[in-house]
Short mmCIF file of C-alpha atoms and ligand atoms in Angstrom, two decimals:
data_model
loop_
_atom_site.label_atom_id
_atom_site.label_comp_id
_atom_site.label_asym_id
_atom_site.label_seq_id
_atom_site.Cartn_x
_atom_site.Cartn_y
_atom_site.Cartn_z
CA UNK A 1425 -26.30 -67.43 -41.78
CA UNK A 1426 -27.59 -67.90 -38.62
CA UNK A 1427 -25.40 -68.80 -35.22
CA UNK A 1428 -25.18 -72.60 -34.52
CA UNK A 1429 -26.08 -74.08 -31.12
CA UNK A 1430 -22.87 -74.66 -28.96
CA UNK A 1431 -21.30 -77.99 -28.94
CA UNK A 1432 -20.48 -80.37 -26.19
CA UNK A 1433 -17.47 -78.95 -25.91
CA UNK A 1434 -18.26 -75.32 -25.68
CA UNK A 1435 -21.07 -76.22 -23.24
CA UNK A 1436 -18.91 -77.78 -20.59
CA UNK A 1437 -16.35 -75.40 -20.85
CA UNK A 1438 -19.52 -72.06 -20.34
CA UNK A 1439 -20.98 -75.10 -17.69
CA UNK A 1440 -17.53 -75.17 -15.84
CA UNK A 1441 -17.22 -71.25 -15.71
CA UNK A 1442 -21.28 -71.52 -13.84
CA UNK A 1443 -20.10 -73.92 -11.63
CA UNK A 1444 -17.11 -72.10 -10.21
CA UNK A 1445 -18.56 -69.14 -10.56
CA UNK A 1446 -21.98 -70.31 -8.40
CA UNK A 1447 -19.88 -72.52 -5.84
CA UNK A 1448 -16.90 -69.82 -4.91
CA UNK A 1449 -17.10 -66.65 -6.96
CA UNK A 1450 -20.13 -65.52 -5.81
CA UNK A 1451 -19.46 -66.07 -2.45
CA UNK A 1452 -16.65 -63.58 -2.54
CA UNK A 1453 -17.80 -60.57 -4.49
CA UNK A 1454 -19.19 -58.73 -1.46
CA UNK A 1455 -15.52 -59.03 0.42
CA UNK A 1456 -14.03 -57.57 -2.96
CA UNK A 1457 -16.39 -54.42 -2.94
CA UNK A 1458 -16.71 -53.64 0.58
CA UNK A 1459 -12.91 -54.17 0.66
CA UNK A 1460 -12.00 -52.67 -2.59
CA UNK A 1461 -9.59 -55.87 -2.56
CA UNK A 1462 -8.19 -57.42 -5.79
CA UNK A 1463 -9.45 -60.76 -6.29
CA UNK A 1464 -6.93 -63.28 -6.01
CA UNK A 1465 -8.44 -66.28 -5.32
CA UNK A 1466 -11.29 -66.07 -7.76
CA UNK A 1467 -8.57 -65.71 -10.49
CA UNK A 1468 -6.48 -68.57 -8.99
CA UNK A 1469 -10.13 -70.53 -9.59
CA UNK A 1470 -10.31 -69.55 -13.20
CA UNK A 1471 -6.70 -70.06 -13.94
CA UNK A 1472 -6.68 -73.91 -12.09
CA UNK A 1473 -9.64 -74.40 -14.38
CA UNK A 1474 -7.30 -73.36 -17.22
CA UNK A 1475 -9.83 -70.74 -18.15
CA UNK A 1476 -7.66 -67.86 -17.59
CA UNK A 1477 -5.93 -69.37 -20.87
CA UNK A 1478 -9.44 -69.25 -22.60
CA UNK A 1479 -7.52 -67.39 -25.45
CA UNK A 1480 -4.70 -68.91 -25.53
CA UNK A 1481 -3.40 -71.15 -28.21
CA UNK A 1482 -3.54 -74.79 -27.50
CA UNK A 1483 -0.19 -75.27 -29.26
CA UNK A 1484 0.88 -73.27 -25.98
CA UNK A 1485 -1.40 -74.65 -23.45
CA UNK A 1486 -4.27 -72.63 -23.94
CA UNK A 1487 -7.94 -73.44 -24.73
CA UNK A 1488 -7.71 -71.73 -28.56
CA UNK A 1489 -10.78 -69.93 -28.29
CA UNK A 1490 -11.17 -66.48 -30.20
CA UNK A 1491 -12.58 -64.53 -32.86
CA UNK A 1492 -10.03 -65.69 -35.16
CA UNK A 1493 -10.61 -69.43 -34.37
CA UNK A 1494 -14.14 -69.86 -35.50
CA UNK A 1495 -15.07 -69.60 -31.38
CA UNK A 1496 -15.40 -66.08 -29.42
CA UNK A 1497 -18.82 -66.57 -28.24
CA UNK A 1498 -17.72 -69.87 -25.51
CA UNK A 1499 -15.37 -67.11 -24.54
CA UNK A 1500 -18.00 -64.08 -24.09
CA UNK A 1501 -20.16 -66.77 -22.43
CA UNK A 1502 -17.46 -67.19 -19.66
CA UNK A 1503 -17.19 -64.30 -19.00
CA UNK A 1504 -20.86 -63.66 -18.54
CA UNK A 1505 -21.04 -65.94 -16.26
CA UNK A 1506 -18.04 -64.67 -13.91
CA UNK A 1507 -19.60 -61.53 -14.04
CA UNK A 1508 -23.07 -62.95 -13.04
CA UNK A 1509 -20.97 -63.31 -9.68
CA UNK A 1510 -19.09 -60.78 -9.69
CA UNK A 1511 -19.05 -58.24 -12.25
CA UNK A 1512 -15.57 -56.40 -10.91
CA UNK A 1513 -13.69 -59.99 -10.99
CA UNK A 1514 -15.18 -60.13 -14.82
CA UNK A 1515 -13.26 -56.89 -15.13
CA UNK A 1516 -10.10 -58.19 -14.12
CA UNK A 1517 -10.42 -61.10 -16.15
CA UNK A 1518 -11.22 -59.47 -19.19
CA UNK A 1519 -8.41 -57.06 -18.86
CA UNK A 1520 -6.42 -60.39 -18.70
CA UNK A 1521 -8.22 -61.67 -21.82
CA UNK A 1522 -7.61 -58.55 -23.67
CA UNK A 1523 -3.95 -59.02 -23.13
CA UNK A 1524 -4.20 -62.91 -24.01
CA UNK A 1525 -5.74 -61.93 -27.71
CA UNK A 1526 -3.29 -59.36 -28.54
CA UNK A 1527 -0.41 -61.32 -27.95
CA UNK A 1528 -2.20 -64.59 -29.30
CA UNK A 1529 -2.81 -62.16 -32.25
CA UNK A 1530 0.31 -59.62 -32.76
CA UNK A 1531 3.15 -60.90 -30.42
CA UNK A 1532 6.14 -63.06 -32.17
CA UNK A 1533 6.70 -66.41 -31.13
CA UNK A 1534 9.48 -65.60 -28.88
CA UNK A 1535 7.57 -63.61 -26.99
CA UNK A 1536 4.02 -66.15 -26.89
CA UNK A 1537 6.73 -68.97 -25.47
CA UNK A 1538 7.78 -66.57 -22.45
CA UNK A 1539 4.58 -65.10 -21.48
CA UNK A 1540 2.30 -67.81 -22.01
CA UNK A 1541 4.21 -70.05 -20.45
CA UNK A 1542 4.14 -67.70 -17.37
CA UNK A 1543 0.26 -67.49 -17.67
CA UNK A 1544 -0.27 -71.61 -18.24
CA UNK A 1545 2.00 -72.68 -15.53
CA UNK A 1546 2.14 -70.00 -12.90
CA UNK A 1547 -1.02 -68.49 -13.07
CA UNK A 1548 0.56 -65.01 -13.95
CA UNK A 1549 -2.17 -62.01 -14.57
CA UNK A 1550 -2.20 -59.60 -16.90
CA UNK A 1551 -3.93 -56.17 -17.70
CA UNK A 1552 -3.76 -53.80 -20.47
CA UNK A 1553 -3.36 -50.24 -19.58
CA UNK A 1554 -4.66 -47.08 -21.50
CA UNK A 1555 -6.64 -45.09 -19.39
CA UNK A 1556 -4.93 -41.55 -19.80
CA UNK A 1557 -8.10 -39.44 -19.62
CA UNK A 1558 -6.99 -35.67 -21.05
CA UNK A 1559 -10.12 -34.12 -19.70
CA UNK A 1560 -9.64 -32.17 -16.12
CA UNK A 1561 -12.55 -32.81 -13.99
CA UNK A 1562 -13.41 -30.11 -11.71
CA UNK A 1563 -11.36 -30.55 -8.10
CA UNK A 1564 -8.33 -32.70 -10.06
CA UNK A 1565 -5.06 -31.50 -8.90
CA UNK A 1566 -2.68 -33.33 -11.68
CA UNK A 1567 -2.62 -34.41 -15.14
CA UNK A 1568 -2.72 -37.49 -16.22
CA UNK A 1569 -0.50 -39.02 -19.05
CA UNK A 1570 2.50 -40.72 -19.97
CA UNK A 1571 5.71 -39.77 -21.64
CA UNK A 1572 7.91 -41.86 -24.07
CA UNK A 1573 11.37 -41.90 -24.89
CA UNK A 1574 12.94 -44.17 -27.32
CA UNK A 1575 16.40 -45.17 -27.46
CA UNK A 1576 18.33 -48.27 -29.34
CA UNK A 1577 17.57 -50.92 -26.23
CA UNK A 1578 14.32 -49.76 -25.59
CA UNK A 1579 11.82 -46.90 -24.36
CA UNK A 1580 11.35 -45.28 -20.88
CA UNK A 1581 8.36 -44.30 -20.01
CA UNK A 1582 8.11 -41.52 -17.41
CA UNK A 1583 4.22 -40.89 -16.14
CA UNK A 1584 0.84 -41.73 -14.63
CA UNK A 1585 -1.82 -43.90 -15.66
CA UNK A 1586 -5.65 -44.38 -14.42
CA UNK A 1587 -8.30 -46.99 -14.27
CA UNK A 1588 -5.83 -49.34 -14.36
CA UNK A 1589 -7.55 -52.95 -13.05
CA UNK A 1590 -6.22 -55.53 -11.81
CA UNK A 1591 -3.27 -53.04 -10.19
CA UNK A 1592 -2.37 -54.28 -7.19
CA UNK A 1593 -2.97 -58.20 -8.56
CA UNK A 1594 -1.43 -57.74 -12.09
CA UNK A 1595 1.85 -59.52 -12.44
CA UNK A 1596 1.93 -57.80 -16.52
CA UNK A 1597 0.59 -55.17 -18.31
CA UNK A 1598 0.38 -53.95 -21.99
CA UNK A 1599 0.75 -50.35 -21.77
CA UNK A 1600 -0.40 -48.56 -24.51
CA UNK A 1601 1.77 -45.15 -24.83
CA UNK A 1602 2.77 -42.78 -27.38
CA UNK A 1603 5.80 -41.06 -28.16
CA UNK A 1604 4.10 -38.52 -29.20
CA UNK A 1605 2.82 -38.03 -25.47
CA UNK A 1606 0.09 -38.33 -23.56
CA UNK A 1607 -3.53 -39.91 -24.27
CA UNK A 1608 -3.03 -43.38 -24.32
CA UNK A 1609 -5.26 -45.55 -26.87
CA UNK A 1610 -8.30 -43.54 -26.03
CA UNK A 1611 -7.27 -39.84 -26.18
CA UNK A 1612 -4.33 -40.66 -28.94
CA UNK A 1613 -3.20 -37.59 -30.95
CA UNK A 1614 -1.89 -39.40 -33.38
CA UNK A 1615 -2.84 -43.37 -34.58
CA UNK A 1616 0.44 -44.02 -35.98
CA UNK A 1617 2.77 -43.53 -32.47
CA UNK A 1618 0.55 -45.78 -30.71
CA UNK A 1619 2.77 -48.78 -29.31
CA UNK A 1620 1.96 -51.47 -27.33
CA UNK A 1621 4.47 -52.08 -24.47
CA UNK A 1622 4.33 -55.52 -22.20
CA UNK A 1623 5.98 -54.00 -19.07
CA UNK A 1624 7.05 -56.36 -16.12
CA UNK A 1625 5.10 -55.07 -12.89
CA UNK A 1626 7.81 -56.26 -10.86
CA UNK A 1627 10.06 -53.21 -11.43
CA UNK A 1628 10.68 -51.32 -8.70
CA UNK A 1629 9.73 -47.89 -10.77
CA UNK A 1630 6.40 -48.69 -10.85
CA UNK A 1631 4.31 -47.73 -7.90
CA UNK A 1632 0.07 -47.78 -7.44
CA UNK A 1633 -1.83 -45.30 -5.68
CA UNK A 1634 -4.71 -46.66 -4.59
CA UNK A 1635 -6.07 -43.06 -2.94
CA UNK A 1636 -7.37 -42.42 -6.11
CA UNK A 1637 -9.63 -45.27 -6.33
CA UNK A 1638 -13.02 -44.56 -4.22
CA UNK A 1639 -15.71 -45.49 -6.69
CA UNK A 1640 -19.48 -46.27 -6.83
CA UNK A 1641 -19.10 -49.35 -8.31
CA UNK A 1642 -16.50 -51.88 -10.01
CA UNK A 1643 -15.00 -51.47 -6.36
CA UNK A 1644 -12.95 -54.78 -6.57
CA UNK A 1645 -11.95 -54.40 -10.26
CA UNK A 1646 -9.21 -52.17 -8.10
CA UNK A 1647 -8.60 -50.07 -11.17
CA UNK A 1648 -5.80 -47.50 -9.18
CA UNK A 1649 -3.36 -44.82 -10.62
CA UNK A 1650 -0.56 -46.03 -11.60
CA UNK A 1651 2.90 -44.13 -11.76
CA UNK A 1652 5.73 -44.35 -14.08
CA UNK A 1653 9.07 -43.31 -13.13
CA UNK A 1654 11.42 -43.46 -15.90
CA UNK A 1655 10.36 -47.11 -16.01
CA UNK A 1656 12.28 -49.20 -18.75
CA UNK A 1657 10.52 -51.56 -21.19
CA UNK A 1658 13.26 -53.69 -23.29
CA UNK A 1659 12.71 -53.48 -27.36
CA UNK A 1660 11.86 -57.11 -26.56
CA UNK A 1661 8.56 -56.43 -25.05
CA UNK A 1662 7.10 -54.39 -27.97
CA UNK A 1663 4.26 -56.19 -29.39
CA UNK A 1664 3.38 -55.24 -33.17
CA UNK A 1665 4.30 -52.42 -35.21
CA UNK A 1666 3.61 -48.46 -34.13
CA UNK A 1667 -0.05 -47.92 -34.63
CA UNK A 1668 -1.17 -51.60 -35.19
CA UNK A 1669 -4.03 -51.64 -32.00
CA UNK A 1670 -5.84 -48.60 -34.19
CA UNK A 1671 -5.12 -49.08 -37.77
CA UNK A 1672 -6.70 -53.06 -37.10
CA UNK A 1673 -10.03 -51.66 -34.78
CA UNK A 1674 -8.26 -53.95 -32.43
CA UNK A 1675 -10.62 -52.11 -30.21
CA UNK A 1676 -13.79 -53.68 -31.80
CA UNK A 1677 -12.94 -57.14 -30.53
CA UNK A 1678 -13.32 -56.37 -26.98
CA UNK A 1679 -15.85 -54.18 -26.67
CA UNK A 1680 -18.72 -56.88 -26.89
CA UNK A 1681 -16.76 -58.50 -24.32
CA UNK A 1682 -17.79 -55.28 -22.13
CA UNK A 1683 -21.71 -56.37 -23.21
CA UNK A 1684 -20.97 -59.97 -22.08
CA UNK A 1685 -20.03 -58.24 -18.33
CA UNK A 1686 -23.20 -56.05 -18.40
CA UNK A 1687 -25.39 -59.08 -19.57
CA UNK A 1688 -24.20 -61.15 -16.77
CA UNK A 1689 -24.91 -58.70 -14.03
CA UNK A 1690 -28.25 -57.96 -15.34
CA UNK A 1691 -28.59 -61.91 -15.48
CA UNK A 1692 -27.88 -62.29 -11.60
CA UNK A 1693 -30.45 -58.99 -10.80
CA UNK A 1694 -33.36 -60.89 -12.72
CA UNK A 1695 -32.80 -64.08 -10.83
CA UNK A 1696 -32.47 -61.90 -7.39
CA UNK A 1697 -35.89 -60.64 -8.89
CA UNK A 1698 -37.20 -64.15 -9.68
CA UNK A 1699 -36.07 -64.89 -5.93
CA UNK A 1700 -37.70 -62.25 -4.59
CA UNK A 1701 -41.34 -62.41 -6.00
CA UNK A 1702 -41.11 -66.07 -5.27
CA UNK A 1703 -40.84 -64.90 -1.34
CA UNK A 1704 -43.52 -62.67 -1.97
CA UNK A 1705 -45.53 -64.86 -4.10
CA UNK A 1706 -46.51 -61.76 -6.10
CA UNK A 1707 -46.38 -63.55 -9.56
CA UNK A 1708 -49.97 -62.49 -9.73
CA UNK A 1709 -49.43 -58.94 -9.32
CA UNK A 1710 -49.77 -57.36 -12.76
CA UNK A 1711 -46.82 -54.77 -12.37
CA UNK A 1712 -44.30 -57.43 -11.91
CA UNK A 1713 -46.00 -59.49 -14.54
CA UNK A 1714 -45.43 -56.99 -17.10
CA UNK A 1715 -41.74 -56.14 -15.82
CA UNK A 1716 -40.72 -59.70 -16.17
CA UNK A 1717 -41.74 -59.85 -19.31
CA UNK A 1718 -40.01 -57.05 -20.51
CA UNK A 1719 -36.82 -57.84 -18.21
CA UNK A 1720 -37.07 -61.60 -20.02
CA UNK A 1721 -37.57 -60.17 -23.35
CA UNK A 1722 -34.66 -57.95 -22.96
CA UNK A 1723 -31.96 -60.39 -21.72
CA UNK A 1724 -33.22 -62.86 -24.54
CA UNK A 1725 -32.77 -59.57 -27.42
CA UNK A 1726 -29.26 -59.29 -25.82
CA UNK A 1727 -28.17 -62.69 -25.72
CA UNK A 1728 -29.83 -62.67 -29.24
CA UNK A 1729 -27.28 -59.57 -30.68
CA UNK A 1730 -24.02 -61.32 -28.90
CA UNK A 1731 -24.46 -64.63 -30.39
CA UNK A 1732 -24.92 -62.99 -33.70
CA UNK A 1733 -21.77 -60.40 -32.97
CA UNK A 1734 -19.55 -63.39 -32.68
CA UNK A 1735 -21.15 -65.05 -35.60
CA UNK A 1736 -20.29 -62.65 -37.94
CA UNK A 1737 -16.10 -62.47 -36.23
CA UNK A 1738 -16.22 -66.09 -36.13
CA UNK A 1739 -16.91 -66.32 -39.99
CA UNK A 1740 -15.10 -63.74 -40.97
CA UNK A 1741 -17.50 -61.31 -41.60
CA UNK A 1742 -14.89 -58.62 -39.90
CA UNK A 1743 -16.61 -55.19 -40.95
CA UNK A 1744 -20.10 -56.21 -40.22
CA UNK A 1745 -18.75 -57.62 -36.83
CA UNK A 1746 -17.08 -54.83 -35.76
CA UNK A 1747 -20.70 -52.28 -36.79
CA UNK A 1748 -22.51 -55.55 -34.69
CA UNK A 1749 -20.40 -55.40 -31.70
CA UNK A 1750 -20.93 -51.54 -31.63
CA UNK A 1751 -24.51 -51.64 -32.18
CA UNK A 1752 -24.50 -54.56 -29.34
CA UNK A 1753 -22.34 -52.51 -27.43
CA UNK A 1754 -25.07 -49.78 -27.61
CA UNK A 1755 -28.10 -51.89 -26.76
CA UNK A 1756 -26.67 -53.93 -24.33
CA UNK A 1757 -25.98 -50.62 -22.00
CA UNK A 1758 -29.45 -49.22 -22.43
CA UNK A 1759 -31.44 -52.87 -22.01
CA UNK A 1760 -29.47 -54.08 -19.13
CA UNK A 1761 -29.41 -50.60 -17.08
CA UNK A 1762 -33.82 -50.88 -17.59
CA UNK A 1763 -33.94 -54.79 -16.51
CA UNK A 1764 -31.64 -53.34 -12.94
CA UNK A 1765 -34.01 -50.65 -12.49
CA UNK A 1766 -36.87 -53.27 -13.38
CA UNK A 1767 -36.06 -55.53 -10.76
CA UNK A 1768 -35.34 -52.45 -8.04
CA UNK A 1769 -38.94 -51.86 -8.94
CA UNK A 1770 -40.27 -55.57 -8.05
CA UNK A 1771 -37.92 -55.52 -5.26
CA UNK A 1772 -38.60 -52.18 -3.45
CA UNK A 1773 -36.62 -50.23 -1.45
CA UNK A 1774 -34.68 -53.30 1.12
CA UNK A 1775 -33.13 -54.25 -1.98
CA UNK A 1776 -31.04 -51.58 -2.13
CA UNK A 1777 -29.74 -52.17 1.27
CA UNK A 1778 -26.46 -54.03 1.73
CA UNK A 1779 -26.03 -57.40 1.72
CA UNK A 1780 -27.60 -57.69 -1.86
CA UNK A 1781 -26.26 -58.57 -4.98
CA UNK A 1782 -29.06 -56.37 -6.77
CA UNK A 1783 -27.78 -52.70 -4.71
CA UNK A 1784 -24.19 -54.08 -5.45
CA UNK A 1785 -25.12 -54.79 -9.40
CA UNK A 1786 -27.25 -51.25 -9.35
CA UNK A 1787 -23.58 -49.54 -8.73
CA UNK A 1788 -21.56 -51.42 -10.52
CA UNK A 1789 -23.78 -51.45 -14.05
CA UNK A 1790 -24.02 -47.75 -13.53
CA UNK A 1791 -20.58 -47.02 -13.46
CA UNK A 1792 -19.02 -49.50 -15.70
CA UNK A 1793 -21.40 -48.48 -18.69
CA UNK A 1794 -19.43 -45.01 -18.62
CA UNK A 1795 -16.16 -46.91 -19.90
CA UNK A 1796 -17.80 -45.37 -23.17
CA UNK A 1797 -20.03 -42.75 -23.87
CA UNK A 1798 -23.02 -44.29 -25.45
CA UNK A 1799 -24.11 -40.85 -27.12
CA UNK A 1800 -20.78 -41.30 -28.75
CA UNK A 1801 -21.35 -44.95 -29.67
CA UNK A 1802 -25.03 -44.49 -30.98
CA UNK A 1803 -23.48 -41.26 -33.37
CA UNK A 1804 -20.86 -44.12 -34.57
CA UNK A 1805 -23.72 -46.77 -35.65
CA UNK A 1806 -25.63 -43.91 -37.37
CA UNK A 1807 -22.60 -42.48 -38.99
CA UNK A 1808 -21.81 -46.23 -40.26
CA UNK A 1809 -25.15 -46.32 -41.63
CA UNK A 1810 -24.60 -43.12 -43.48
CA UNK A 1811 -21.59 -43.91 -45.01
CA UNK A 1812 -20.10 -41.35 -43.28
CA UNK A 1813 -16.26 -41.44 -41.44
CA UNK A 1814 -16.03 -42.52 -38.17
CA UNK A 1815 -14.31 -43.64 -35.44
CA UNK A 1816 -15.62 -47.35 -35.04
CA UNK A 1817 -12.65 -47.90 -31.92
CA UNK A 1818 -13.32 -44.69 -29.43
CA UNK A 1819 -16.43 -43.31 -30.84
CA UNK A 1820 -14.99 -39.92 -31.03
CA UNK A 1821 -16.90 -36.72 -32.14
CA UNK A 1822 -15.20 -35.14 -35.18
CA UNK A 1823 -11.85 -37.90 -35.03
CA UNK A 1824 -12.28 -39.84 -38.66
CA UNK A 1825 -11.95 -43.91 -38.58
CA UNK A 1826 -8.38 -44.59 -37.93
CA UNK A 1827 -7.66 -47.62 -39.53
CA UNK A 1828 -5.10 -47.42 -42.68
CA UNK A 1829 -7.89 -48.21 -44.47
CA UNK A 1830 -9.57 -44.60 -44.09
CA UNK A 1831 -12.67 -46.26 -45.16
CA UNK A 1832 -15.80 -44.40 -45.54
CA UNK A 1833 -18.30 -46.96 -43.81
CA UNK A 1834 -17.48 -50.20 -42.01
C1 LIG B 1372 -14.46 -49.82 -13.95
C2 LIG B 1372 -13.59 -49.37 -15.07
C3 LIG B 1372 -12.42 -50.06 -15.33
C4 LIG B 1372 -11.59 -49.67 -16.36
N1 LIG B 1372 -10.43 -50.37 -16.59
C5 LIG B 1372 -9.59 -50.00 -17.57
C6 LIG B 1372 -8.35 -50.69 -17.81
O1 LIG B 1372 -8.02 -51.67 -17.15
N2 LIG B 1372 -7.56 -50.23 -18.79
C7 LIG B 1372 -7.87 -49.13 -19.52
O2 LIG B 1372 -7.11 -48.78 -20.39
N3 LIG B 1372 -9.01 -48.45 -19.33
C8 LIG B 1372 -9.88 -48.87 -18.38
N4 LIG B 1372 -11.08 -48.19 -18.21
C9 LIG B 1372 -11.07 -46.72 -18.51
C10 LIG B 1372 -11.77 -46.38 -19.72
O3 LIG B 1372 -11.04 -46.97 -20.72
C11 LIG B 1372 -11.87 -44.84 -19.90
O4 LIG B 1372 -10.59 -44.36 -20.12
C12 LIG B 1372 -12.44 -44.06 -18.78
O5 LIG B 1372 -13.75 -44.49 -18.61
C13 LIG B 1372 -12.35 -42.57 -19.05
O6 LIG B 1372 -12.82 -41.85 -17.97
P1 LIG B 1372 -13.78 -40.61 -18.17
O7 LIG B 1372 -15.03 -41.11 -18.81
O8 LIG B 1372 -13.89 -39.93 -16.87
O9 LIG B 1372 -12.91 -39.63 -19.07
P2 LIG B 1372 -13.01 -39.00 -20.49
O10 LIG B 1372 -12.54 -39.97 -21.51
O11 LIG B 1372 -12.28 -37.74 -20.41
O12 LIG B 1372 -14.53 -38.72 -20.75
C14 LIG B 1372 -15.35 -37.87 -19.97
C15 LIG B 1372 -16.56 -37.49 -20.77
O13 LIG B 1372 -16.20 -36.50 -21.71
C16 LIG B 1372 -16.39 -36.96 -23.01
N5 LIG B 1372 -15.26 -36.45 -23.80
C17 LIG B 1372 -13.95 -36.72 -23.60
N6 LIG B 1372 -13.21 -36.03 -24.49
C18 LIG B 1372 -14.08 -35.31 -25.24
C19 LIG B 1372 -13.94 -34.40 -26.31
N7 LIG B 1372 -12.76 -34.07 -26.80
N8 LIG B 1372 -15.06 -33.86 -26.85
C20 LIG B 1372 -16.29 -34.19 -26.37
N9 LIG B 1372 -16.47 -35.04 -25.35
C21 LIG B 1372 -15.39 -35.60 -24.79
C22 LIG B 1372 -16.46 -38.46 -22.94
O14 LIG B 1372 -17.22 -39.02 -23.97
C23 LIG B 1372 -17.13 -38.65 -21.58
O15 LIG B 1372 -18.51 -38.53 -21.65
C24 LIG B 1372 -11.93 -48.55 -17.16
C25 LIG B 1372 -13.12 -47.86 -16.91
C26 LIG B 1372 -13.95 -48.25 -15.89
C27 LIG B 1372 -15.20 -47.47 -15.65
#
């Protein structure tokens, strides 16, 4: 089956994203990465355009978009076009989204009434926290990691956490811990101690260190350290059952989401190109004809694989999604990162010189691509392929596909 064309619906809702995005986001994304400042305003934009509620429920107030709802590509659309802007707001607001979906998805009712509510009518934010790389890099002083006690009430959790966005902004978070220690989601020992914890930022035991945070790129998706000091997280605020987020791939349903972001920012770099040669009038320059074409016939391929990704969750295709947004996922990285270095080429060497969206997309692609290792991802596509066990979540070397299924392909 192939994807339908958007309706009128889904069209103004992707046309209202372009319009806020064009008239205010954009305007601010240079403030946010010189000033490594979380982006306030540009969420209080999306959220008075009820699009921070994109996947959100409408019996709650939302929009009712999502992969389970016969719609996720209106949603990756959005976000494309936020990150067209600014690709470190998109970051923020997909760490919101994330959080939107898994409660939509695994929270009870009780707890969709008193955090939607929160996110509907008062604009809250949220994030979902991992990031517990185990790996010391050369020069790193501490460990990172969290630690989890359980008792009757509740759980404490006693540690530090890293590229946590939206830090400073984020009025929520779902951590994801273990009580089996650290490694968060990513670097988890074991599948089944997993937990998902919605912890209220509020409390005073929870501090951000923003020394931590001097990036290339992604500058205003303010993605800090964040410490836990015996912090306490209610019974009430954990979301599904131990090891849900890996046994379900929940994994697999935002990682084309990622694509969307890197789609958009390669997007705004061809236009900045477009803009450029137009200035120069070099359209009949046979270099630039040839890298537009291939810079056109790249964003079309990618557009082409994310439209068909959220086909195949939209009908319920789930294993041939989740291999499509990983294959996506793959090709997305290495087509966008060629139309950026495309358009540096057309542009020359004053495009790389501040202000300009294209030197401020150049770092932000490049660094944001690393959230996986795309080595890693490729192995997982050909291992799928093969029939051979994998890990279709993290894309880790020699860790089997840890989803209670134990399944042998996707
Ligand atoms: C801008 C940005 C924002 C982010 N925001 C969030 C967020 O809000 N929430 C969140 O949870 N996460 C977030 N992530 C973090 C992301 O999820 C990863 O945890 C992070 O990219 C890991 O950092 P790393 O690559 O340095 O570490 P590592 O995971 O340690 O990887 C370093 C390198 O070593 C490789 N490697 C690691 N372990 C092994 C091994 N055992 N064997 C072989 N190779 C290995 C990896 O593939 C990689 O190439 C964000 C990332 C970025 C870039």
């Amino acid at each position: 089956m192939r994807p339908q064309s958007p309706n009128s619906y889904q069209q103004a809702l992707v046309a209202k994203a372009r319009e806020i995005a064009q008239a205010r986001l954009a305007a601010r994304a240079d403030h946010h990465d010189r000033e490594m400042v979380f982006p306030k305003e540009s969420l209080q934009d999306l959220s008075e355009a009820g699009l921070t509620a994109s996947l959100v429920d409408k019996a709650f107030g939302g929009l009712g978009l999502g992969h389970h709802r016969g719609d996720i590509l209106t949603h990756w659309l959005i976000v494309k076009e936020i990150a067209k802007a600014d690709m470190a707001l998109a970051r923020c607001f997909e760490g919101h989204a994330n959080a939107m979906l898994l409660i939509d998805c695994i929270a009870d009712d009780a707890q969709k009434a008193r955090w939607f509510e929160g996110v509907v009518n008062h604009g809250h934010n949220w994030a979902v926290w991992s990031g517990e790389p185990q790996v010391v890099k050369p020069g790193q002083k501490q460990r990172f990691g969290t630690y989890v006690k359980e008792t009757t009430d509740g759980y404490y959790v006693d540690g530090s956490k890293v590229f946590c966005s939206s830090a400073p902004g984020a009025d929520w978070a779902i951590l994801m811990v273990s009580t089996k220690g650290p490694g968060g989601a990513r670097h988890a020992t074991s599948a089944q101690d997993l937990i998902m914890l919605a912890c209220d930022l509020r409390d005073p035991s929870v501090t951000v260190d923003d020394s931590w945070w001097d990036p290339m790129g992604m500058k205003g998706s303010v993605s800090y350290l964040v410490r836990f000091e015996e912090t306490f997280i209610p019974k009430e605020n954990l979301i599904g059952t131990p090891g849900q987020y890996l046994h379900e791939d929940w994994q697999t349903r935002f990682t084309p989401q990622y694509t969307a972001t890197f789609l958009g920012g390669a997007e705004a770099a061809y236009e900045y190109a477009l803009a450029y040669i137009q200035k120069q009038q070099s359209q009949q320059d046979p270099y630039v004809q040839h890298r537009i074409g291939k810079m056109a016939i790249h964003l079309e391929t990618c557009r082409m694989w994310l439209a068909r990704t959220a086909h195949l969750w939209e009908t319920g295709e789930i294993q041939e999604a989740k291999l499509a947004g990983n294959s996506t996922r793959y090709l997305v990285e290495q087509l966008t990162m060629e139309v950026v270095n495309h358009a540096i080429h057309i542009c020359g060497a004053r495009s790389l010189i501040r202000p300009s969206a294209l030197e401020r997309i150049y770092r932000d692609l490049s660094f944001y691509v690393r959230h996986d290792n795309d080595d890693q991802v490729l192995a997982m596509v050909g291992k799928a392929n093969l029939g051979v066990a994998h890990d279709a979540s993290f894309f880790h070397a020699g860790k089997e596909d840890r989803s209670a299924r134990g399944r042998a392909s996707l």
